[in-house]
JSON list of C-alpha atoms in Angstrom, two decimals:
[
{"chain": "A", "resi": 1, "resn": "MET", "atom": "CA", "xyz": [9.97, -30.82, 16.86]},
{"chain": "A", "resi": 2, "resn": "THR", "atom": "CA", "xyz": [10.75, -27.17, 16.18]},
{"chain": "A", "resi": 3, "resn": "GLN", "atom": "CA", "xyz": [14.08, -26.17, 14.75]},
{"chain": "A", "resi": 4, "resn": "PRO", "atom": "CA", "xyz": [16.23, -23.81, 16.80]},
{"chain": "A", "resi": 5, "resn": "LEU", "atom": "CA", "xyz": [16.49, -20.23, 15.59]},
{"chain": "A", "resi": 6, "resn": "ALA", "atom": "CA", "xyz": [19.63, -19.06, 13.89]},
{"chain": "A", "resi": 7, "resn": "PRO", "atom": "CA", "xyz": [21.94, -17.41, 16.45]},
{"chain": "A", "resi": 8, "resn": "ASP", "atom": "CA", "xyz": [21.23, -13.85, 15.24]},
{"chain": "A", "resi": 9, "resn": "LEU", "atom": "CA", "xyz": [17.47, -14.46, 15.18]},
{"chain": "A", "resi": 10, "resn": "ASP", "atom": "CA", "xyz": [17.64, -15.98, 18.66]},
{"chain": "A", "resi": 11, "resn": "ARG", "atom": "CA", "xyz": [19.54, -12.92, 19.89]},
{"chain": "A", "resi": 12, "resn": "LEU", "atom": "CA", "xyz": [16.95, -10.70, 18.19]},
{"chain": "A", "resi": 13, "resn": "ALA", "atom": "CA", "xyz": [14.12, -12.56, 19.96]},
{"chain": "A", "resi": 14, "resn": "GLN", "atom": "CA", "xyz": [15.95, -12.01, 23.27]},
{"chain": "A", "resi": 15, "resn": "LEU", "atom": "CA", "xyz": [16.39, -8.31, 22.45]},
{"chain": "A", "resi": 16, "resn": "LEU", "atom": "CA", "xyz": [12.67, -7.94, 21.71]},
{"chain": "A", "resi": 17, "resn": "LEU", "atom": "CA", "xyz": [11.83, -9.57, 25.04]},
{"chain": "A", "resi": 18, "resn": "ARG", "atom": "CA", "xyz": [14.23, -7.23, 26.83]},
{"chain": "A", "resi": 19, "resn": "LEU", "atom": "CA", "xyz": [12.65, -4.19, 25.15]},
{"chain": "A", "resi": 20, "resn": "GLY", "atom": "CA", "xyz": [9.32, -5.31, 26.57]},
{"chain": "A", "resi": 21, "resn": "ASP", "atom": "CA", "xyz": [10.58, -6.20, 30.03]},
{"chain": "A", "resi": 22, "resn": "GLN", "atom": "CA", "xyz": [12.93, -3.28, 30.64]},
{"chain": "A", "resi": 23, "resn": "HIS", "atom": "CA", "xyz": [11.42, -0.51, 28.51]},
{"chain": "A", "resi": 24, "resn": "SER", "atom": "CA", "xyz": [7.70, -1.34, 28.29]},
{"chain": "A", "resi": 25, "resn": "LEU", "atom": "CA", "xyz": [7.83, -1.78, 24.51]},
{"chain": "A", "resi": 26, "resn": "PRO", "atom": "CA", "xyz": [5.50, -4.71, 23.84]},
{"chain": "A", "resi": 27, "resn": "THR", "atom": "CA", "xyz": [6.25, -7.07, 20.98]},
{"chain": "A", "resi": 28, "resn": "LEU", "atom": "CA", "xyz": [3.44, -7.16, 18.43]},
{"chain": "A", "resi": 29, "resn": "THR", "atom": "CA", "xyz": [2.60, -10.23, 16.44]},
{"chain": "A", "resi": 30, "resn": "GLU", "atom": "CA", "xyz": [0.98, -10.09, 13.03]},
{"chain": "A", "resi": 31, "resn": "ASP", "atom": "CA", "xyz": [-2.50, -10.78, 14.44]},
{"chain": "A", "resi": 32, "resn": "VAL", "atom": "CA", "xyz": [-2.46, -7.82, 16.86]},
{"chain": "A", "resi": 33, "resn": "ALA", "atom": "CA", "xyz": [-0.36, -5.21, 15.03]},
{"chain": "A", "resi": 34, "resn": "ASP", "atom": "CA", "xyz": [-3.42, -3.44, 13.60]},
{"chain": "A", "resi": 35, "resn": "LEU", "atom": "CA", "xyz": [-5.34, -3.54, 16.88]},
{"chain": "A", "resi": 36, "resn": "PHE", "atom": "CA", "xyz": [-2.44, -1.79, 18.60]},
{"chain": "A", "resi": 37, "resn": "ALA", "atom": "CA", "xyz": [-2.83, 1.25, 16.34]},
{"chain": "A", "resi": 38, "resn": "ILE", "atom": "CA", "xyz": [-6.62, 1.26, 16.07]},
{"chain": "A", "resi": 39, "resn": "GLU", "atom": "CA", "xyz": [-7.25, 1.04, 19.82]},
{"chain": "A", "resi": 40, "resn": "ALA", "atom": "CA", "xyz": [-4.90, 3.94, 20.62]},
{"chain": "A", "resi": 41, "resn": "ASP", "atom": "CA", "xyz": [-6.29, 7.45, 20.94]},
{"chain": "A", "resi": 42, "resn": "ASP", "atom": "CA", "xyz": [-3.04, 9.04, 19.83]},
{"chain": "A", "resi": 43, "resn": "THR", "atom": "CA", "xyz": [-0.12, 8.53, 17.46]},
{"chain": "A", "resi": 44, "resn": "THR", "atom": "CA", "xyz": [1.46, 5.10, 17.66]},
{"chain": "A", "resi": 45, "resn": "MET", "atom": "CA", "xyz": [4.99, 4.15, 16.69]},
{"chain": "A", "resi": 46, "resn": "VAL", "atom": "CA", "xyz": [6.07, 0.61, 15.85]},
{"chain": "A", "resi": 47, "resn": "LEU", "atom": "CA", "xyz": [9.67, -0.43, 15.35]},
{"chain": "A", "resi": 48, "resn": "LEU", "atom": "CA", "xyz": [9.86, -2.75, 12.34]},
{"chain": "A", "resi": 49, "resn": "VAL", "atom": "CA", "xyz": [12.80, -5.15, 12.35]},
{"chain": "A", "resi": 50, "resn": "ASP", "atom": "CA", "xyz": [14.39, -7.65, 10.01]},
{"chain": "A", "resi": 51, "resn": "ASP", "atom": "CA", "xyz": [16.98, -10.38, 10.25]},
{"chain": "A", "resi": 52, "resn": "PRO", "atom": "CA", "xyz": [20.04, -8.62, 11.71]},
{"chain": "A", "resi": 53, "resn": "LYS", "atom": "CA", "xyz": [22.25, -10.27, 9.07]},
{"chain": "A", "resi": 54, "resn": "ARG", "atom": "CA", "xyz": [20.39, -8.28, 6.40]},
{"chain": "A", "resi": 55, "resn": "ALA", "atom": "CA", "xyz": [19.81, -5.18, 8.52]},
{"chain": "A", "resi": 56, "resn": "PRO", "atom": "CA", "xyz": [22.52, -4.79, 11.18]},
{"chain": "A", "resi": 57, "resn": "GLU", "atom": "CA", "xyz": [21.17, -1.33, 12.15]},
{"chain": "A", "resi": 58, "resn": "VAL", "atom": "CA", "xyz": [18.34, -3.19, 13.91]},
{"chain": "A", "resi": 59, "resn": "TRP", "atom": "CA", "xyz": [20.71, -3.67, 16.87]},
{"chain": "A", "resi": 60, "resn": "ASP", "atom": "CA", "xyz": [21.58, 0.04, 17.01]},
{"chain": "A", "resi": 61, "resn": "VAL", "atom": "CA", "xyz": [18.02, 1.32, 16.81]},
{"chain": "A", "resi": 62, "resn": "ALA", "atom": "CA", "xyz": [16.77, -1.23, 19.35]},
{"chain": "A", "resi": 63, "resn": "VAL", "atom": "CA", "xyz": [19.40, -0.05, 21.84]},
{"chain": "A", "resi": 64, "resn": "VAL", "atom": "CA", "xyz": [19.09, 3.70, 21.17]},
{"chain": "A", "resi": 65, "resn": "LEU", "atom": "CA", "xyz": [15.31, 3.98, 20.74]},
{"chain": "A", "resi": 66, "resn": "PRO", "atom": "CA", "xyz": [14.32, 3.46, 24.41]},
{"chain": "A", "resi": 67, "resn": "GLU", "atom": "CA", "xyz": [16.87, 6.07, 25.45]},
{"chain": "A", "resi": 68, "resn": "VAL", "atom": "CA", "xyz": [15.55, 8.56, 22.88]},
{"chain": "A", "resi": 69, "resn": "LEU", "atom": "CA", "xyz": [11.95, 7.93, 23.94]},
{"chain": "A", "resi": 70, "resn": "ALA", "atom": "CA", "xyz": [12.92, 8.59, 27.56]},
{"chain": "A", "resi": 71, "resn": "THR", "atom": "CA", "xyz": [14.11, 12.09, 26.59]},
{"chain": "A", "resi": 72, "resn": "LEU", "atom": "CA", "xyz": [10.84, 13.08, 24.89]},
{"chain": "A", "resi": 73, "resn": "ARG", "atom": "CA", "xyz": [8.32, 15.17, 26.77]},
{"chain": "A", "resi": 74, "resn": "ASN", "atom": "CA", "xyz": [5.39, 13.38, 25.10]},
{"chain": "A", "resi": 75, "resn": "PRO", "atom": "CA", "xyz": [6.56, 10.16, 23.41]},
{"chain": "A", "resi": 76, "resn": "PRO", "atom": "CA", "xyz": [4.24, 8.25, 21.09]},
{"chain": "A", "resi": 77, "resn": "ILE", "atom": "CA", "xyz": [2.59, 5.03, 22.21]},
{"chain": "A", "resi": 78, "resn": "SER", "atom": "CA", "xyz": [5.29, 2.59, 21.16]},
{"chain": "A", "resi": 79, "resn": "ALA", "atom": "CA", "xyz": [5.87, -1.08, 20.43]},
{"chain": "A", "resi": 80, "resn": "VAL", "atom": "CA", "xyz": [8.14, -3.32, 18.39]},
{"chain": "A", "resi": 81, "resn": "ALA", "atom": "CA", "xyz": [6.88, -5.76, 15.76]},
{"chain": "A", "resi": 82, "resn": "ASP", "atom": "CA", "xyz": [8.20, -9.29, 15.58]},
{"chain": "A", "resi": 83, "resn": "LEU", "atom": "CA", "xyz": [9.65, -10.49, 12.26]},
{"chain": "A", "resi": 84, "resn": "ALA", "atom": "CA", "xyz": [6.35, -11.68, 10.77]},
{"chain": "A", "resi": 85, "resn": "ALA", "atom": "CA", "xyz": [4.47, -8.53, 11.79]},
{"chain": "A", "resi": 86, "resn": "SER", "atom": "CA", "xyz": [7.35, -6.34, 10.58]},
{"chain": "A", "resi": 87, "resn": "ARG", "atom": "CA", "xyz": [7.30, -7.96, 7.16]},
{"chain": "A", "resi": 88, "resn": "ALA", "atom": "CA", "xyz": [3.51, -7.73, 6.87]},
{"chain": "A", "resi": 89, "resn": "LEU", "atom": "CA", "xyz": [3.44, -4.05, 7.87]},
{"chain": "A", "resi": 90, "resn": "ALA", "atom": "CA", "xyz": [6.39, -3.26, 5.59]},
{"chain": "A", "resi": 91, "resn": "ALA", "atom": "CA", "xyz": [4.61, -4.84, 2.65]},
{"chain": "A", "resi": 92, "resn": "ARG", "atom": "CA", "xyz": [1.39, -2.94, 3.40]},
{"chain": "A", "resi": 93, "resn": "TYR", "atom": "CA", "xyz": [3.10, 0.44, 3.71]},
{"chain": "A", "resi": 94, "resn": "ASP", "atom": "CA", "xyz": [5.78, -0.09, 1.03]},
{"chain": "A", "resi": 95, "resn": "ILE", "atom": "CA", "xyz": [8.62, 0.10, 3.54]},
{"chain": "A", "resi": 96, "resn": "ARG", "atom": "CA", "xyz": [11.82, -1.19, 2.01]},
{"chain": "A", "resi": 97, "resn": "ARG", "atom": "CA", "xyz": [14.49, -0.38, 4.59]},
{"chain": "A", "resi": 98, "resn": "PHE", "atom": "CA", "xyz": [14.91, -1.87, 8.04]},
{"chain": "A", "resi": 99, "resn": "PRO", "atom": "CA", "xyz": [14.81, -0.95, 10.77]},
{"chain": "A", "resi": 100, "resn": "SER", "atom": "CA", "xyz": [11.95, 1.49, 10.32]},
{"chain": "A", "resi": 101, "resn": "LEU", "atom": "CA", "xyz": [9.65, 3.33, 12.65]},
{"chain": "A", "resi": 102, "resn": "LEU", "atom": "CA", "xyz": [6.05, 3.24, 11.43]},
{"chain": "A", "resi": 103, "resn": "PHE", "atom": "CA", "xyz": [3.74, 5.99, 12.70]},
{"chain": "A", "resi": 104, "resn": "ARG", "atom": "CA", "xyz": [-0.04, 5.68, 12.57]},
{"chain": "A", "resi": 105, "resn": "ARG", "atom": "CA", "xyz": [-2.96, 7.48, 14.11]},
{"chain": "A", "resi": 106, "resn": "GLY", "atom": "CA", "xyz": [-5.75, 5.01, 14.54]},
{"chain": "A", "resi": 107, "resn": "ALA", "atom": "CA", "xyz": [-5.99, 3.12, 11.26]},
{"chain": "A", "resi": 108, "resn": "GLU", "atom": "CA", "xyz": [-4.46, 6.05, 9.34]},
{"chain": "A", "resi": 109, "resn": "PHE", "atom": "CA", "xyz": [-0.88, 6.26, 8.09]},
{"chain": "A", "resi": 110, "resn": "VAL", "atom": "CA", "xyz": [1.25, 9.17, 9.34]},
{"chain": "A", "resi": 111, "resn": "GLY", "atom": "CA", "xyz": [4.75, 8.34, 8.08]},
{"chain": "A", "resi": 112, "resn": "THR", "atom": "CA", "xyz": [8.00, 6.47, 8.62]},
{"chain": "A", "resi": 113, "resn": "ILE", "atom": "CA", "xyz": [11.54, 7.04, 9.77]},
{"chain": "A", "resi": 114, "resn": "GLU", "atom": "CA", "xyz": [13.85, 4.56, 8.10]},
{"chain": "A", "resi": 115, "resn": "GLY", "atom": "CA", "xyz": [17.24, 3.41, 9.36]},
{"chain": "A", "resi": 116, "resn": "MET", "atom": "CA", "xyz": [19.42, 4.71, 12.14]},
{"chain": "A", "resi": 117, "resn": "ARG", "atom": "CA", "xyz": [19.64, 8.43, 12.88]},
{"chain": "A", "resi": 118, "resn": "ASP", "atom": "CA", "xyz": [22.13, 10.56, 14.76]},
{"chain": "A", "resi": 119, "resn": "TRP", "atom": "CA", "xyz": [21.18, 10.74, 18.42]},
{"chain": "A", "resi": 120, "resn": "ASP", "atom": "CA", "xyz": [20.51, 14.50, 18.22]},
{"chain": "A", "resi": 121, "resn": "SER", "atom": "CA", "xyz": [18.12, 14.16, 15.28]},
{"chain": "A", "resi": 122, "resn": "PHE", "atom": "CA", "xyz": [16.21, 11.04, 16.36]},
{"chain": "A", "resi": 123, "resn": "GLY", "atom": "CA", "xyz": [14.08, 12.69, 19.07]},
{"chain": "A", "resi": 124, "resn": "PRO", "atom": "CA", "xyz": [13.11, 15.71, 16.96]},
{"chain": "A", "resi": 125, "resn": "ALA", "atom": "CA", "xyz": [12.24, 13.43, 14.02]},
{"chain": "A", "resi": 126, "resn": "ILE", "atom": "CA", "xyz": [9.92, 11.40, 16.26]},
{"chain": "A", "resi": 127, "resn": "ASP", "atom": "CA", "xyz": [8.35, 14.61, 17.62]},
{"chain": "A", "resi": 128, "resn": "ARG", "atom": "CA", "xyz": [7.74, 15.84, 14.06]},
{"chain": "A", "resi": 129, "resn": "MET", "atom": "CA", "xyz": [6.00, 12.58, 13.20]},
{"chain": "A", "resi": 130, "resn": "ARG", "atom": "CA", "xyz": [3.77, 12.88, 16.26]},
{"chain": "A", "resi": 131, "resn": "GLN", "atom": "CA", "xyz": [2.63, 16.29, 15.01]},
{"chain": "A", "resi": 132, "resn": "SER", "atom": "CA", "xyz": [2.33, 15.35, 11.32]},
{"chain": "A", "resi": 133, "resn": "PRO", "atom": "CA", "xyz": [-1.10, 14.98, 9.75]},
{"chain": "A", "resi": 134, "resn": "VAL", "atom": "CA", "xyz": [-2.27, 11.62, 8.45]},
{"chain": "A", "resi": 135, "resn": "GLN", "atom": "CA", "xyz": [-1.65, 10.99, 4.78]},
{"chain": "A", "resi": 136, "resn": "ARG", "atom": "CA", "xyz": [-2.33, 8.45, 2.09]},
{"chain": "A", "resi": 137, "resn": "ALA", "atom": "CA", "xyz": [-0.19, 5.41, 2.72]},
{"chain": "A", "resi": 138, "resn": "PRO", "atom": "CA", "xyz": [2.40, 4.72, 0.03]},
{"chain": "A", "resi": 139, "resn": "GLY", "atom": "CA", "xyz": [1.83, 1.64, -2.05]},
{"chain": "A", "resi": 140, "resn": "ILE", "atom": "CA", "xyz": [-1.88, 1.51, -1.32]},
{"chain": "A", "resi": 141, "resn": "GLY", "atom": "CA", "xyz": [-4.33, 2.10, -4.12]},
{"chain": "A", "resi": 142, "resn": "ILE", "atom": "CA", "xyz": [-3.85, 2.95, -7.74]},
{"chain": "A", "resi": 143, "resn": "PRO", "atom": "CA", "xyz": [-4.40, 6.49, -8.97]},
{"chain": "A", "resi": 144, "resn": "VAL", "atom": "CA", "xyz": [-7.53, 6.63, -11.13]},
{"chain": "A", "resi": 145, "resn": "ARG", "atom": "CA", "xyz": [-7.71, 8.93, -14.10]},
{"chain": "A", "resi": 146, "resn": "ALA", "atom": "CA", "xyz": [-10.79, 9.72, -16.10]},
{"chain": "A", "resi": 147, "resn": "SER", "atom": "CA", "xyz": [-10.77, 8.02, -19.44]},
{"chain": "A", "resi": 148, "resn": "THR", "atom": "CA", "xyz": [-11.49, 10.09, -22.52]},
{"chain": "A", "resi": 149, "resn": "PRO", "atom": "CA", "xyz": [-11.85, 8.82, -26.04]},
{"chain": "A", "resi": 150, "resn": "ASP", "atom": "CA", "xyz": [-8.45, 10.35, -26.88]},
{"chain": "A", "resi": 151, "resn": "SER", "atom": "CA", "xyz": [-6.71, 8.57, -24.01]},
{"chain": "A", "resi": 152, "resn": "CYS", "atom": "CA", "xyz": [-7.60, 5.15, -25.41]},
{"chain": "A", "resi": 153, "resn": "GLY", "atom": "CA", "xyz": [-6.62, 5.90, -28.96]},
{"chain": "A", "resi": 154, "resn": "GLY", "atom": "CA", "xyz": [-10.21, 6.09, -30.11]},
{"chain": "A", "resi": 155, "resn": "SER", "atom": "CA", "xyz": [-11.91, 9.02, -31.69]},
{"chain": "A", "resi": 156, "resn": "PRO", "atom": "CA", "xyz": [-14.99, 10.81, -30.43]},
{"chain": "A", "resi": 157, "resn": "ALA", "atom": "CA", "xyz": [-18.25, 9.61, -31.91]}
]
């Protein structure tokens, strides 16, 4: 028998369903979140959410985002990640604040917009991300430096 969701998580699940039904923002699960970006020919945007008790701005962004997207001349291909997919994507891209908008082009990282924005700045920020070049994703990889005898405390032979 499954345990019922906490009231806020149940309301969040209902909100995610409504975003899909009323605003054509599909909910991505962890197993399809990467396919969503890779199969797109353009910039994708995924709303990452968290438990609303920890991140109450999730409610605000989820309500405002469809309205902002409707005002854009050329909105990005958009979706919302469920809790598990949001956490997995946040860990991969070193995202520490929820809600966040994750932008990718194919498998490449473009950038993020974290937290709630003023209505007037949200649309332009999304447009800037659509036009931004891909970049190295934060938190991925370790910078490699050439080792010299001096850097290890040794002396040249």
